[in-house]
């Protein structure tokens, strides 16, 4: 079973949470597949692996290892407790934004947050945070590099599980990546596109990063994003 912890506002067990609705079940299944895939990758490279925790946001306000949080924040990863926090309601929002309700779009979200866990246990996240402190003016640009790198890791997972990918899945993933690009979000909010304020990358960059991971199925190829940044 996926390692989980009861979330504030819920007295359900992990099994009950996972089977509480279709979205929760998909998320737990995705986590299980991600654990198996990344454990294998680390084993191939002779590195010790550590699984993250999956935590569902079951109340409007809750506490994470990174402090107070709310469901409006959307899915996030907390390095302090190595927890992936998922707000099921975000999936509905994503379906509207990406104009499809495909399951692979949801898997991409989980795989992206899982990518942040990989960055944490390999030290990549610490390196980027250190560079942000040393170069505050480049903090946003470096954050974009971190997010695109996590997108690439999401693609690696998908590429290593091609046997599970159905026709149309990759289009769903690309549509989701495009829908949550900084330029698209700003444009849809009626704002001027401001590259200086980007934190996750443009739609094109996010799709490109996801595709790099998918087509190579090699996490080391994702380092090209770090080198370019």
C-alpha atoms as a printed R data frame, in Angstrom:
    type eleno elety resid chain resno       x      y       z
1   ATOM     1    CA   UNK     A     1   0.000  0.000   0.000
2   ATOM     2    CA   UNK     A     2   1.067  3.589  -0.624
3   ATOM     3    CA   UNK     A     3   2.681  5.228   2.414
4   ATOM     4    CA   UNK     A     4   0.181  7.751   3.670
5   ATOM     5    CA   UNK     A     5  -0.760  9.642   6.760
6   ATOM     6    CA   UNK     A     6  -4.169 10.805   7.894
7   ATOM     7    CA   UNK     A     7  -4.699 14.444   7.066
8   ATOM     8    CA   UNK     A     8  -6.028 17.043   9.469
9   ATOM     9    CA   UNK     A     9  -9.809 17.068   9.406
10  ATOM    10    CA   UNK     A    10 -10.078 13.380   8.566
11  ATOM    11    CA   UNK     A    11 -10.298 10.328  10.789
12  ATOM    12    CA   UNK     A    12 -10.239  7.948   7.829
13  ATOM    13    CA   UNK     A    13  -7.489  5.382   7.414
14  ATOM    14    CA   UNK     A    14  -5.137  5.455   4.413
15  ATOM    15    CA   UNK     A    15  -7.071  2.625   2.748
16  ATOM    16    CA   UNK     A    16 -10.379  4.445   3.266
17  ATOM    17    CA   UNK     A    17  -8.918  7.675   1.882
18  ATOM    18    CA   UNK     A    18  -7.517  5.913  -1.191
19  ATOM    19    CA   UNK     A    19 -10.850  4.276  -1.953
20  ATOM    20    CA   UNK     A    20 -13.002  7.295  -1.042
21  ATOM    21    CA   UNK     A    21 -13.446  8.365  -4.689
22  ATOM    22    CA   UNK     A    22 -12.057  7.783  -8.174
23  ATOM    23    CA   UNK     A    23  -9.600 10.679  -8.021
24  ATOM    24    CA   UNK     A    24  -8.169  9.482  -4.700
25  ATOM    25    CA   UNK     A    25  -7.800  5.943  -6.042
26  ATOM    26    CA   UNK     A    26  -6.019  7.209  -9.176
27  ATOM    27    CA   UNK     A    27  -3.666  9.291  -7.035
28  ATOM    28    CA   UNK     A    28  -2.783  6.336  -4.790
29  ATOM    29    CA   UNK     A    29  -2.228  4.102  -7.831
30  ATOM    30    CA   UNK     A    30  -0.020  6.754  -9.439
31  ATOM    31    CA   UNK     A    31   2.031  7.034  -6.237
32  ATOM    32    CA   UNK     A    32   2.515  3.278  -6.111
33  ATOM    33    CA   UNK     A    33   3.737  3.242  -9.730
34  ATOM    34    CA   UNK     A    34   6.009  6.249  -9.115
35  ATOM    35    CA   UNK     A    35   7.535  4.548  -6.067
36  ATOM    36    CA   UNK     A    36   8.285  1.387  -8.058
37  ATOM    37    CA   UNK     A    37   9.712  3.303 -11.024
38  ATOM    38    CA   UNK     A    38  11.994  5.633  -9.066
39  ATOM    39    CA   UNK     A    39  13.108  2.885  -6.693
40  ATOM    40    CA   UNK     A    40  14.265  0.959  -9.765
41  ATOM    41    CA   UNK     A    41  16.055  3.999 -11.237
42  ATOM    42    CA   UNK     A    42  17.903  4.650  -7.971
43  ATOM    43    CA   UNK     A    43  18.790  0.963  -7.679
44  ATOM    44    CA   UNK     A    44  20.241  0.980 -11.222
45  ATOM    45    CA   UNK     A    45  22.427  3.928 -10.236
46  ATOM    46    CA   UNK     A    46  23.400  2.433  -6.865
47  ATOM    47    CA   UNK     A    47  21.770  5.183  -4.827
48  ATOM    48    CA   UNK     A    48  19.631  4.743  -1.699
49  ATOM    49    CA   UNK     A    49  15.984  5.603  -2.235
50  ATOM    50    CA   UNK     A    50  13.417  7.067   0.151
51  ATOM    51    CA   UNK     A    51   9.687  7.113  -0.575
52  ATOM    52    CA   UNK     A    52   7.643 10.291  -0.012
53  ATOM    53    CA   UNK     A    53   4.404 10.463   1.975
54  ATOM    54    CA   UNK     A    54   1.108 11.144   0.220
55  ATOM    55    CA   UNK     A    55  -1.293 13.400   2.071
56  ATOM    56    CA   UNK     A    56  -4.737 14.412   0.915
57  ATOM    57    CA   UNK     A    57  -5.959 17.864   1.851
58  ATOM    58    CA   UNK     A    58  -9.288 16.902   3.401
59  ATOM    59    CA   UNK     A    59 -10.015 20.146   5.225
60  ATOM    60    CA   UNK     A    60  -9.966 23.758   3.993
61  ATOM    61    CA   UNK     A    61  -7.129 24.741   6.338
62  ATOM    62    CA   UNK     A    62  -4.466 22.284   7.462
63  ATOM    63    CA   UNK     A    63  -0.870 22.107   8.602
64  ATOM    64    CA   UNK     A    64   2.005 20.676   6.617
65  ATOM    65    CA   UNK     A    65   5.631 20.253   7.644
66  ATOM    66    CA   UNK     A    66   6.162 23.558   5.836
67  ATOM    67    CA   UNK     A    67   3.562 25.421   7.903
68  ATOM    68    CA   UNK     A    68  -0.083 26.401   7.494
69  ATOM    69    CA   UNK     A    69  -1.689 25.478   4.179
70  ATOM    70    CA   UNK     A    70  -5.079 25.635   2.494
71  ATOM    71    CA   UNK     A    71  -6.773 23.727  -0.304
72  ATOM    72    CA   UNK     A    72  -6.686 26.856  -2.487
73  ATOM    73    CA   UNK     A    73  -2.912 26.448  -2.800
74  ATOM    74    CA   UNK     A    74  -3.341 23.453  -5.092
75  ATOM    75    CA   UNK     A    75  -1.051 20.402  -5.017
76  ATOM    76    CA   UNK     A    76   2.405 20.945  -3.525
77  ATOM    77    CA   UNK     A    77   5.450 19.158  -2.169
78  ATOM    78    CA   UNK     A    78   6.862 19.925   1.281
79  ATOM    79    CA   UNK     A    79  10.574 19.045   1.617
80  ATOM    80    CA   UNK     A    80  10.468 19.352   5.428
81  ATOM    81    CA   UNK     A    81   8.228 16.285   5.855
82  ATOM    82    CA   UNK     A    82   8.808 14.832   2.355
83  ATOM    83    CA   UNK     A    83   5.064 14.999   1.814
84  ATOM    84    CA   UNK     A    84   3.116 15.282  -1.439
85  ATOM    85    CA   UNK     A    85  -0.074 17.196  -0.625
86  ATOM    86    CA   UNK     A    86  -2.942 16.701  -3.035
87  ATOM    87    CA   UNK     A    87  -6.190 18.652  -3.098
88  ATOM    88    CA   UNK     A    88  -8.616 16.461  -5.049
89  ATOM    89    CA   UNK     A    89 -10.641 19.555  -5.992
90  ATOM    90    CA   UNK     A    90  -7.726 20.826  -8.074
91  ATOM    91    CA   UNK     A    91  -8.310 18.001 -10.568
92  ATOM    92    CA   UNK     A    92 -11.726 19.449 -11.471
93  ATOM    93    CA   UNK     A    93 -10.142 22.856 -11.959
94  ATOM    94    CA   UNK     A    94  -7.393 21.351 -14.145
95  ATOM    95    CA   UNK     A    95  -9.960 19.533 -16.317
96  ATOM    96    CA   UNK     A    96 -11.644 22.878 -17.062
97  ATOM    97    CA   UNK     A    97  -8.324 24.627 -17.737
98  ATOM    98    CA   UNK     A    98  -6.977 21.865 -19.992
99  ATOM    99    CA   UNK     A    99 -10.402 21.370 -21.592
100 ATOM   100    CA   UNK     A   100 -10.355 17.636 -20.960
101 ATOM   101    CA   UNK     A   101 -10.929 15.402 -17.993
102 ATOM   102    CA   UNK     A   102  -8.347 12.775 -18.870
103 ATOM   103    CA   UNK     A   103  -6.717 10.707 -16.153
104 ATOM   104    CA   UNK     A   104  -3.199 11.235 -17.498
105 ATOM   105    CA   UNK     A   105  -3.441 14.979 -16.784
106 ATOM   106    CA   UNK     A   106  -3.968 14.052 -13.129
107 ATOM   107    CA   UNK     A   107  -1.102 11.540 -13.169
108 ATOM   108    CA   UNK     A   108   1.142 14.288 -14.546
109 ATOM   109    CA   UNK     A   109   0.317 16.512 -11.552
110 ATOM   110    CA   UNK     A   110   1.259 13.753  -9.073
111 ATOM   111    CA   UNK     A   111   4.389 12.855 -11.080
112 ATOM   112    CA   UNK     A   112   5.477 16.519 -11.141
113 ATOM   113    CA   UNK     A   113   5.189 16.835  -7.343
114 ATOM   114    CA   UNK     A   114   7.019 13.516  -7.041
115 ATOM   115    CA   UNK     A   115   9.755 15.096  -9.163
116 ATOM   116    CA   UNK     A   116  10.256 17.662  -6.391
117 ATOM   117    CA   UNK     A   117  10.741 14.780  -3.951
118 ATOM   118    CA   UNK     A   118  13.465 13.328  -6.200
119 ATOM   119    CA   UNK     A   119  15.122 16.763  -6.349
120 ATOM   120    CA   UNK     A   120  15.058 16.903  -2.536
121 ATOM   121    CA   UNK     A   121  16.613 13.507  -1.884
122 ATOM   122    CA   UNK     A   122  19.284 13.963  -4.587
123 ATOM   123    CA   UNK     A   123  20.296 17.437  -3.370
124 ATOM   124    CA   UNK     A   124  19.257 19.271  -6.564
125 ATOM   125    CA   UNK     A   125  16.641 21.295  -4.648
126 ATOM   126    CA   UNK     A   126  19.214 22.387  -2.051
127 ATOM   127    CA   UNK     A   127  21.624 23.481  -4.805
128 ATOM   128    CA   UNK     A   128  18.935 25.592  -6.481
129 ATOM   129    CA   UNK     A   129  17.811 27.131  -3.167
130 ATOM   130    CA   UNK     A   130  21.432 28.022  -2.393
131 ATOM   131    CA   UNK     A   131  21.853 29.639  -5.829
132 ATOM   132    CA   UNK     A   132  18.629 31.615  -5.247
133 ATOM   133    CA   UNK     A   133  19.998 32.999  -1.975
134 ATOM   134    CA   UNK     A   134  23.298 33.931  -3.598
135 ATOM   135    CA   UNK     A   135  21.599 35.525  -6.629
136 ATOM   136    CA   UNK     A   136  18.253 36.963  -5.423
137 ATOM   137    CA   UNK     A   137  17.626 38.695  -8.740
138 ATOM   138    CA   UNK     A   138  17.739 35.334 -10.483
139 ATOM   139    CA   UNK     A   139  15.459 33.645  -7.916
140 ATOM   140    CA   UNK     A   140  12.435 33.443 -10.236
141 ATOM   141    CA   UNK     A   141  14.470 32.201 -13.183
142 ATOM   142    CA   UNK     A   142  16.028 29.498 -11.003
143 ATOM   143    CA   UNK     A   143  12.572 28.541  -9.713
144 ATOM   144    CA   UNK     A   144  11.479 28.047 -13.331
145 ATOM   145    CA   UNK     A   145  14.478 25.738 -13.837
146 ATOM   146    CA   UNK     A   146  13.429 23.711 -10.778
147 ATOM   147    CA   UNK     A   147   9.834 23.356 -12.022
148 ATOM   148    CA   UNK     A   148  10.823 22.409 -15.579
149 ATOM   149    CA   UNK     A   149  13.255 19.849 -14.175
150 ATOM   150    CA   UNK     A   150  10.347 18.326 -12.182
151 ATOM   151    CA   UNK     A   151   8.243 18.295 -15.374
152 ATOM   152    CA   UNK     A   152  11.025 16.356 -17.088
153 ATOM   153    CA   UNK     A   153  11.068 13.858 -14.208
154 ATOM   154    CA   UNK     A   154   7.303 13.407 -14.657
155 ATOM   155    CA   UNK     A   155   8.006 12.552 -18.287
156 ATOM   156    CA   UNK     A   156  10.689 10.026 -17.299
157 ATOM   157    CA   UNK     A   157   8.139  8.170 -15.190
158 ATOM   158    CA   UNK     A   158   5.663  8.122 -18.084
159 ATOM   159    CA   UNK     A   159   8.359  7.025 -20.532
160 ATOM   160    CA   UNK     A   160   9.325  4.119 -18.299
161 ATOM   161    CA   UNK     A   161   5.702  2.972 -18.116
162 ATOM   162    CA   UNK     A   162   4.769  3.144 -21.779
163 ATOM   163    CA   UNK     A   163   2.953 -0.170 -21.480
164 ATOM   164    CA   UNK     A   164   0.391  1.549 -19.242
165 ATOM   165    CA   UNK     A   165  -0.080  4.589 -21.471
166 ATOM   166    CA   UNK     A   166  -3.275  4.569 -23.497
167 ATOM   167    CA   UNK     A   167  -3.913  6.347 -26.819
168 ATOM   168    CA   UNK     A   168  -4.495 10.031 -26.133
169 ATOM   169    CA   UNK     A   169  -2.736 10.006 -22.738
170 ATOM   170    CA   UNK     A   170   0.253 12.009 -23.878
171 ATOM   171    CA   UNK     A   171  -2.009 14.581 -25.523
172 ATOM   172    CA   UNK     A   172  -3.791 14.895 -22.158
173 ATOM   173    CA   UNK     A   173  -0.456 15.406 -20.405
174 ATOM   174    CA   UNK     A   174   0.673 17.999 -22.931
175 ATOM   175    CA   UNK     A   175  -2.660 19.824 -22.675
176 ATOM   176    CA   UNK     A   176  -2.278 19.934 -18.881
177 ATOM   177    CA   UNK     A   177   1.312 21.203 -19.159
178 ATOM   178    CA   UNK     A   178   0.174 23.876 -21.606
179 ATOM   179    CA   UNK     A   179  -2.776 24.916 -19.410
180 ATOM   180    CA   UNK     A   180  -0.565 25.614 -16.383
181 ATOM   181    CA   UNK     A   181   2.220 27.502 -18.150
182 ATOM   182    CA   UNK     A   182   2.855 30.933 -16.619
183 ATOM   183    CA   UNK     A   183   2.175 32.834 -19.848
184 ATOM   184    CA   UNK     A   184  -1.132 31.023 -20.421
185 ATOM   185    CA   UNK     A   185  -2.254 31.551 -16.806
186 ATOM   186    CA   UNK     A   186  -1.429 35.258 -16.977
187 ATOM   187    CA   UNK     A   187  -3.149 35.665 -20.335
188 ATOM   188    CA   UNK     A   188  -6.276 33.837 -19.148
189 ATOM   189    CA   UNK     A   189  -6.387 36.053 -16.059
190 ATOM   190    CA   UNK     A   190  -6.439 39.105 -18.324
191 ATOM   191    CA   UNK     A   191  -2.934 40.130 -17.278
192 ATOM   192    CA   UNK     A   192   0.011 41.252 -19.362
193 ATOM   193    CA   UNK     A   193   2.485 38.409 -19.877
194 ATOM   194    CA   UNK     A   194   5.432 39.270 -17.640
195 ATOM   195    CA   UNK     A   195   8.398 36.915 -18.049
196 ATOM   196    CA   UNK     A   196  10.110 38.421 -14.993
197 ATOM   197    CA   UNK     A   197   7.355 37.096 -12.748
198 ATOM   198    CA   UNK     A   198   7.336 33.530 -14.136
199 ATOM   199    CA   UNK     A   199   7.808 30.771 -11.550
200 ATOM   200    CA   UNK     A   200   7.015 27.593 -13.515
201 ATOM   201    CA   UNK     A   201   7.865 28.333 -17.143
202 ATOM   202    CA   UNK     A   202   5.864 28.993 -20.290
203 ATOM   203    CA   UNK     A   203   3.413 26.497 -21.746
204 ATOM   204    CA   UNK     A   204   5.930 25.698 -24.495
205 ATOM   205    CA   UNK     A   205   8.752 25.164 -21.983
206 ATOM   206    CA   UNK     A   206   6.625 22.890 -19.792
207 ATOM   207    CA   UNK     A   207   5.551 20.769 -22.755
208 ATOM   208    CA   UNK     A   208   9.155 20.585 -23.985
209 ATOM   209    CA   UNK     A   209  10.423 19.473 -20.555
210 ATOM   210    CA   UNK     A   210   7.725 16.809 -20.234
211 ATOM   211    CA   UNK     A   211   8.535 15.567 -23.739
212 ATOM   212    CA   UNK     A   212  12.292 15.412 -22.999
213 ATOM   213    CA   UNK     A   213  11.662 13.066 -20.081
214 ATOM   214    CA   UNK     A   214   9.093 11.009 -21.942
215 ATOM   215    CA   UNK     A   215  11.137 10.453 -25.090
216 ATOM   216    CA   UNK     A   216  14.420  9.736 -23.313
217 ATOM   217    CA   UNK     A   217  13.045  7.779 -20.305
218 ATOM   218    CA   UNK     A   218  16.370  8.822 -18.745
219 ATOM   219    CA   UNK     A   219  16.449 11.055 -15.664
220 ATOM   220    CA   UNK     A   220  20.016 12.105 -16.493
221 ATOM   221    CA   UNK     A   221  18.752 13.786 -19.668
222 ATOM   222    CA   UNK     A   222  16.741 16.119 -17.421
223 ATOM   223    CA   UNK     A   223  20.029 17.568 -16.179
224 ATOM   224    CA   UNK     A   224  20.228 19.404 -19.519
225 ATOM   225    CA   UNK     A   225  17.544 21.706 -18.100
226 ATOM   226    CA   UNK     A   226  19.722 22.447 -15.049
227 ATOM   227    CA   UNK     A   227  22.768 23.110 -17.237
228 ATOM   228    CA   UNK     A   228  20.792 25.422 -19.536
229 ATOM   229    CA   UNK     A   229  19.424 27.321 -16.518
